[in-house]
GROMACS .gro file of C-alpha atoms in nm:
model
  251
    1SER     CA    1   0.322   0.675   2.814
    2GLN     CA    2  -0.001   0.630   2.613
    3PRO     CA    3  -0.369   0.644   2.715
    4ALA     CA    4  -0.514   0.306   2.812
    5ILE     CA    5  -0.822   0.363   2.596
    6HIS     CA    6  -0.631   0.257   2.283
    7LEU     CA    7  -0.561  -0.085   2.437
    8VAL     CA    8  -0.920  -0.115   2.564
    9ASN     CA    9  -1.059  -0.038   2.216
   10ALA     CA   10  -0.824  -0.290   2.053
   11VAL     CA   11  -0.919  -0.567   2.298
   12GLN     CA   12  -1.288  -0.486   2.255
   13LEU     CA   13  -1.259  -0.499   1.875
   14TYR     CA   14  -1.077  -0.833   1.896
   15SER     CA   15  -1.340  -0.979   2.129
   16ASN     CA   16  -1.636  -0.853   1.925
   17SER     CA   17  -1.485  -0.982   1.602
   18LEU     CA   18  -1.424  -1.324   1.756
   19THR     CA   19  -1.788  -1.359   1.863
   20ASN     CA   20  -1.941  -1.234   1.535
   21TYR     CA   21  -1.930  -1.581   1.383
   22GLU     CA   22  -2.020  -1.902   1.563
   23ASN     CA   23  -1.725  -2.129   1.647
   24ALA     CA   24  -1.486  -1.890   1.471
   25PRO     CA   25  -1.122  -1.991   1.537
   26SER     CA   26  -1.003  -1.636   1.465
   27PRO     CA   27  -1.134  -1.277   1.477
   28TYR     CA   28  -1.000  -1.224   1.125
   29LEU     CA   29  -1.179  -1.295   0.799
   30TYR     CA   30  -0.995  -1.371   0.476
   31PRO     CA   31  -1.167  -1.446   0.145
   32MET     CA   32  -1.121  -1.782  -0.021
   33TYR     CA   33  -0.896  -1.762  -0.328
   34GLY     CA   34  -0.730  -1.446  -0.197
   35LEU     CA   35  -0.802  -1.076  -0.177
   36GLY     CA   36  -0.898  -1.067  -0.544
   37GLY     CA   37  -1.239  -1.185  -0.430
   38LEU     CA   38  -1.310  -0.840  -0.283
   39PRO     CA   39  -1.288  -0.636  -0.606
   40GLU     CA   40  -1.464  -0.923  -0.783
   41ALA     CA   41  -1.758  -0.898  -0.542
   42PHE     CA   42  -1.762  -0.520  -0.577
   43SER     CA   43  -1.761  -0.545  -0.957
   44ARG     CA   44  -2.053  -0.786  -0.959
   45LEU     CA   45  -2.257  -0.571  -0.723
   46ALA     CA   46  -2.174  -0.256  -0.919
   47ALA     CA   47  -2.277  -0.423  -1.245
   48ILE     CA   48  -2.608  -0.533  -1.093
   49ASN     CA   49  -2.675  -0.170  -0.998
   50GLY     CA   50  -2.589  -0.027  -1.340
   51GLY     CA   51  -2.214   0.032  -1.303
   52THR     CA   52  -2.001   0.066  -1.617
   53PHE     CA   53  -1.644  -0.063  -1.642
   54MET     CA   54  -1.366   0.057  -1.870
   55LEU     CA   55  -1.104  -0.215  -1.856
   56ASN     CA   56  -0.738  -0.197  -1.957
   57ARG     CA   57  -0.737   0.184  -1.970
   58ASN     CA   58  -0.458   0.412  -1.850
   59ILE     CA   59  -0.537   0.730  -1.659
   60ASP     CA   60  -0.333   0.992  -1.843
   61GLU     CA   61  -0.494   1.302  -1.700
   62ILE     CA   62  -0.761   1.421  -1.458
   63LEU     CA   63  -0.955   1.711  -1.609
   64PHE     CA   64  -1.055   2.011  -1.395
   65ASP     CA   65  -1.283   2.306  -1.463
   66ALA     CA   66  -1.200   2.670  -1.400
   67GLU     CA   67  -1.304   2.638  -1.034
   68GLY     CA   68  -1.065   2.347  -0.973
   69LYS     CA   69  -1.331   2.075  -0.963
   70ALA     CA   70  -1.263   1.748  -1.144
   71TRP     CA   71  -1.512   1.668  -1.418
   72GLY     CA   72  -1.340   1.394  -1.621
   73ILE     CA   73  -1.049   1.160  -1.676
   74ARG     CA   74  -0.860   1.111  -1.999
   75GLY     CA   75  -0.706   0.787  -2.116
   76GLY     CA   76  -0.552   0.820  -2.459
   77ASN     CA   77  -0.816   0.973  -2.684
   78GLU     CA   78  -1.106   0.871  -2.458
   79VAL     CA   79  -1.263   1.082  -2.186
   80ALA     CA   80  -1.497   0.963  -1.911
   81LYS     CA   81  -1.707   1.219  -1.724
   82ALA     CA   82  -1.829   1.198  -1.364
   83THR     CA   83  -1.932   1.413  -1.070
   84MET     CA   84  -1.663   1.271  -0.841
   85PHE     CA   85  -1.351   1.057  -0.863
   86ILE     CA   86  -1.243   0.798  -0.605
   87GLY     CA   87  -0.909   0.621  -0.620
   88GLU     CA   88  -0.573   0.548  -0.465
   89PRO     CA   89  -0.286   0.801  -0.475
   90SER     CA   90  -0.108   0.684  -0.792
   91TYR     CA   91  -0.402   0.796  -1.011
   92PHE     CA   92  -0.380   1.160  -0.904
   93PRO     CA   93  -0.136   1.450  -0.965
   94ALA     CA   94   0.165   1.460  -0.732
   95GLU     CA   95   0.057   1.791  -0.579
   96MET     CA   96  -0.262   1.630  -0.449
   97VAL     CA   97  -0.082   1.378  -0.225
   98ARG     CA   98   0.205   1.381   0.024
   99ALA     CA   99   0.456   1.113   0.115
  100THR     CA  100   0.418   0.944   0.452
  101GLY     CA  101   0.715   0.705   0.442
  102GLN     CA  102   0.809   0.372   0.291
  103VAL     CA  103   0.706   0.010   0.347
  104VAL     CA  104   0.934  -0.287   0.284
  105ARG     CA  105   0.754  -0.611   0.201
  106SER     CA  106   0.883  -0.962   0.132
  107ILE     CA  107   0.654  -1.221  -0.029
  108CYS     CA  108   0.785  -1.574   0.028
  109PHE     CA  109   0.679  -1.917  -0.095
  110LEU     CA  110   0.771  -2.189   0.154
  111ASP     CA  111   0.768  -2.567   0.144
  112HIS     CA  112   0.653  -2.572   0.508
  113LEU     CA  113   0.458  -2.369   0.762
  114PRO     CA  114   0.644  -2.102   0.964
  115ASN     CA  115   0.822  -2.217   1.278
  116ASN     CA  116   0.627  -2.273   1.600
  117VAL     CA  117   0.274  -2.240   1.457
  118GLY     CA  118   0.183  -2.604   1.511
  119SER     CA  119  -0.085  -2.725   1.272
  120CYS     CA  120  -0.228  -2.376   1.211
  121GLN     CA  121  -0.273  -2.341   0.834
  122THR     CA  122  -0.325  -1.966   0.824
  123GLY     CA  123  -0.258  -1.681   1.061
  124GLN     CA  124  -0.056  -1.375   1.141
  125ILE     CA  125   0.234  -1.299   1.372
  126ILE     CA  126   0.322  -0.951   1.497
  127LEU     CA  127   0.672  -0.886   1.627
  128PRO     CA  128   0.663  -0.582   1.859
  129GLY     CA  129   0.925  -0.332   1.754
  130SER     CA  130   1.058  -0.309   2.107
  131GLN     CA  131   1.148  -0.679   2.100
  132VAL     CA  132   1.357  -0.651   1.784
  133GLY     CA  133   1.523  -0.315   1.845
  134ARG     CA  134   1.290  -0.115   1.623
  135GLN     CA  135   1.036   0.164   1.653
  136ASN     CA  136   0.784  -0.011   1.427
  137ASP     CA  137   0.639  -0.361   1.450
  138ILE     CA  138   0.707  -0.634   1.195
  139TYR     CA  139   0.402  -0.811   1.050
  140ILE     CA  140   0.393  -1.168   0.921
  141SER     CA  141   0.088  -1.322   0.756
  142PHE     CA  142   0.084  -1.676   0.622
  143MET     CA  143  -0.168  -1.892   0.441
  144SER     CA  144  -0.185  -2.230   0.275
  145LYS     CA  145  -0.396  -2.445   0.045
  146LYS     CA  146  -0.678  -2.415   0.299
  147LEU     CA  147  -0.760  -2.070   0.160
  148GLU     CA  148  -0.700  -2.184  -0.201
  149VAL     CA  149  -0.423  -1.931  -0.258
  150VAL     CA  150  -0.137  -2.177  -0.320
  151ALA     CA  151  -0.084  -2.533  -0.438
  152PRO     CA  152  -0.082  -2.824  -0.190
  153GLY     CA  153   0.239  -2.841   0.011
  154VAL     CA  154   0.317  -2.471  -0.038
  155CYS     CA  155   0.279  -2.190   0.216
  156LEU     CA  156   0.263  -1.821   0.126
  157ALA     CA  157   0.412  -1.580   0.382
  158ILE     CA  158   0.425  -1.201   0.365
  159VAL     CA  159   0.660  -1.008   0.594
  160SER     CA  160   0.636  -0.629   0.613
  161THR     CA  161   0.734  -0.329   0.819
  162ARG     CA  162   0.778   0.047   0.803
  163VAL     CA  163   1.120   0.149   0.672
  164GLU     CA  164   1.324   0.324   0.940
  165GLY     CA  165   1.656   0.355   0.756
  166HIS     CA  166   1.742   0.386   0.389
  167GLN     CA  167   2.078   0.209   0.360
  168ASN     CA  168   1.936  -0.140   0.323
  169PRO     CA  169   1.557  -0.145   0.371
  170ILE     CA  170   1.528  -0.516   0.286
  171SER     CA  171   1.731  -0.605   0.596
  172GLU     CA  172   1.465  -0.450   0.818
  173VAL     CA  173   1.232  -0.750   0.772
  174GLU     CA  174   1.500  -1.007   0.855
  175PRO     CA  175   1.373  -1.076   1.212
  176GLY     CA  176   1.044  -1.180   1.052
  177ILE     CA  177   1.213  -1.379   0.776
  178ALA     CA  178   1.404  -1.571   1.042
  179LEU     CA  179   1.074  -1.694   1.189
  180LEU     CA  180   0.983  -1.854   0.858
  181GLY     CA  181   1.266  -2.107   0.892
  182ALA     CA  182   1.468  -2.273   0.617
  183GLY     CA  183   1.309  -2.386   0.294
  184ILE     CA  184   1.211  -2.059   0.124
  185LEU     CA  185   1.135  -2.164  -0.233
  186GLN     CA  186   1.111  -1.812  -0.373
  187ARG     CA  187   1.130  -1.465  -0.226
  188PHE     CA  188   1.016  -1.134  -0.376
  189ASP     CA  189   1.125  -0.810  -0.205
  190SER     CA  190   0.987  -0.463  -0.265
  191VAL     CA  191   1.005  -0.116  -0.113
  192SER     CA  192   0.696   0.099  -0.170
  193GLU     CA  193   0.635   0.468  -0.118
  194CYS     CA  194   0.328   0.552   0.090
  195TYR     CA  195   0.107   0.854   0.033
  196GLU     CA  196  -0.201   1.022   0.175
  197PRO     CA  197  -0.429   1.293   0.032
  198VAL     CA  198  -0.348   1.658   0.097
  199GLU     CA  199  -0.718   1.758   0.102
  200ASP     CA  200  -1.045   1.585   0.191
  201GLY     CA  201  -1.174   1.603  -0.167
  202LEU     CA  202  -1.486   1.809  -0.096
  203SER     CA  203  -1.370   2.109  -0.298
  204ASN     CA  204  -1.211   1.935  -0.599
  205LYS     CA  205  -1.428   1.618  -0.601
  206CYS     CA  206  -1.121   1.393  -0.592
  207PHE     CA  207  -1.153   1.151  -0.301
  208ILE     CA  208  -0.817   0.985  -0.251
  209SER     CA  209  -0.740   0.691  -0.025
  210LYS     CA  210  -0.419   0.634   0.166
  211SER     CA  211  -0.160   0.386   0.045
  212TYR     CA  212  -0.158   0.040   0.200
  213ASP     CA  213   0.071   0.045   0.500
  214GLU     CA  214   0.276  -0.230   0.659
  215THR     CA  215   0.001  -0.382   0.875
  216SER     CA  216  -0.130  -0.727   0.786
  217HIS     CA  217  -0.472  -0.710   0.954
  218PHE     CA  218  -0.614  -0.431   0.730
  219LYS     CA  219  -0.740  -0.233   1.030
  220THR     CA  220  -0.592   0.090   0.894
  221ALA     CA  221  -0.732   0.015   0.548
  222ALA     CA  222  -1.078  -0.042   0.699
  223ASP     CA  223  -1.052   0.288   0.890
  224ASP     CA  224  -0.956   0.461   0.565
  225VAL     CA  225  -1.262   0.317   0.389
  226LEU     CA  226  -1.488   0.445   0.666
  227ASP     CA  227  -1.324   0.787   0.645
  228MET     CA  228  -1.367   0.798   0.267
  229TYR     CA  229  -1.731   0.694   0.295
  230TYR     CA  230  -1.793   0.985   0.530
  231ARG     CA  231  -1.610   1.230   0.302
  232VAL     CA  232  -1.804   1.115  -0.004
  233THR     CA  233  -2.153   1.086   0.149
  234GLY     CA  234  -2.137   1.316   0.451
  235GLU     CA  235  -2.273   1.032   0.666
  236GLU     CA  236  -2.118   0.769   0.889
  237LEU     CA  237  -2.139   0.416   0.746
  238ASP     CA  238  -2.386   0.209   0.946
  239MET     CA  239  -2.192  -0.097   1.057
  240SER     CA  240  -2.462  -0.228   1.292
  241ILE     CA  241  -2.548  -0.528   1.077
  242ASP     CA  242  -2.594  -0.891   1.168
  243PRO     CA  243  -2.363  -1.101   0.949
  244LYS     CA  244  -2.607  -1.392   0.980
  245VAL     CA  245  -2.896  -1.195   0.822
  246PRO     CA  246  -2.887  -1.149   0.440
  247GLU     CA  247  -2.886  -0.789   0.322
  248PRO     CA  248  -3.018  -0.646  -0.009
  249GLY     CA  249  -2.751  -0.703  -0.273
  250ASP     CA  250  -2.597  -1.008  -0.103
  251TYR     CA  251  -2.533  -1.303  -0.330
   0.00000   0.00000   0.00000
């Protein structure tokens, strides 16, 4: 019922990603010590190029001129001025974003690896919605000491999906929780609202990302970054780089 090109593109992306790095056991990359390494790398690169950081500041208000273009942000009694503002939906007025649904997510600490993964220390499992009586897939990602995100002997697993009913959203991840097996040391459940921008940001100079969705492979987040880059610069981001060749700004 769907065009085959979507499957062809997905298989091609998987294959290309797998061959990007020599002897790679997976097409997916994950930073050592967790995703916090990504904003850390950005912060260092921004600082090298003259970026200024205002830490521990609330965004109380976005300031607009008479033409509706943003020119500053106010936090308490301080105001920072800029020609454009880039951020995720929670920083912007409610009328500038629209709801796109909810995501339920369970973060679990285990004393073992998930069932049936053998000796694999990190990975992801996708349960097709059709196999568990749902419209949306259930995503499971897990990682261990190998990525330096947990202590030895502990496994971190994250189970997530799009909420389809509102009576008991937490129950919607249970097919994924069942794959983790017994021995859940701690479990943290949350239900998050998801938003997307109403406009592209060209007229008001507010470039807003989409909320993180339920997927565990960050493909939609990567697509959103590429879309934002185009909206901000007016050019497509050149991704034709060789990961083996150092680029200016690499460290």
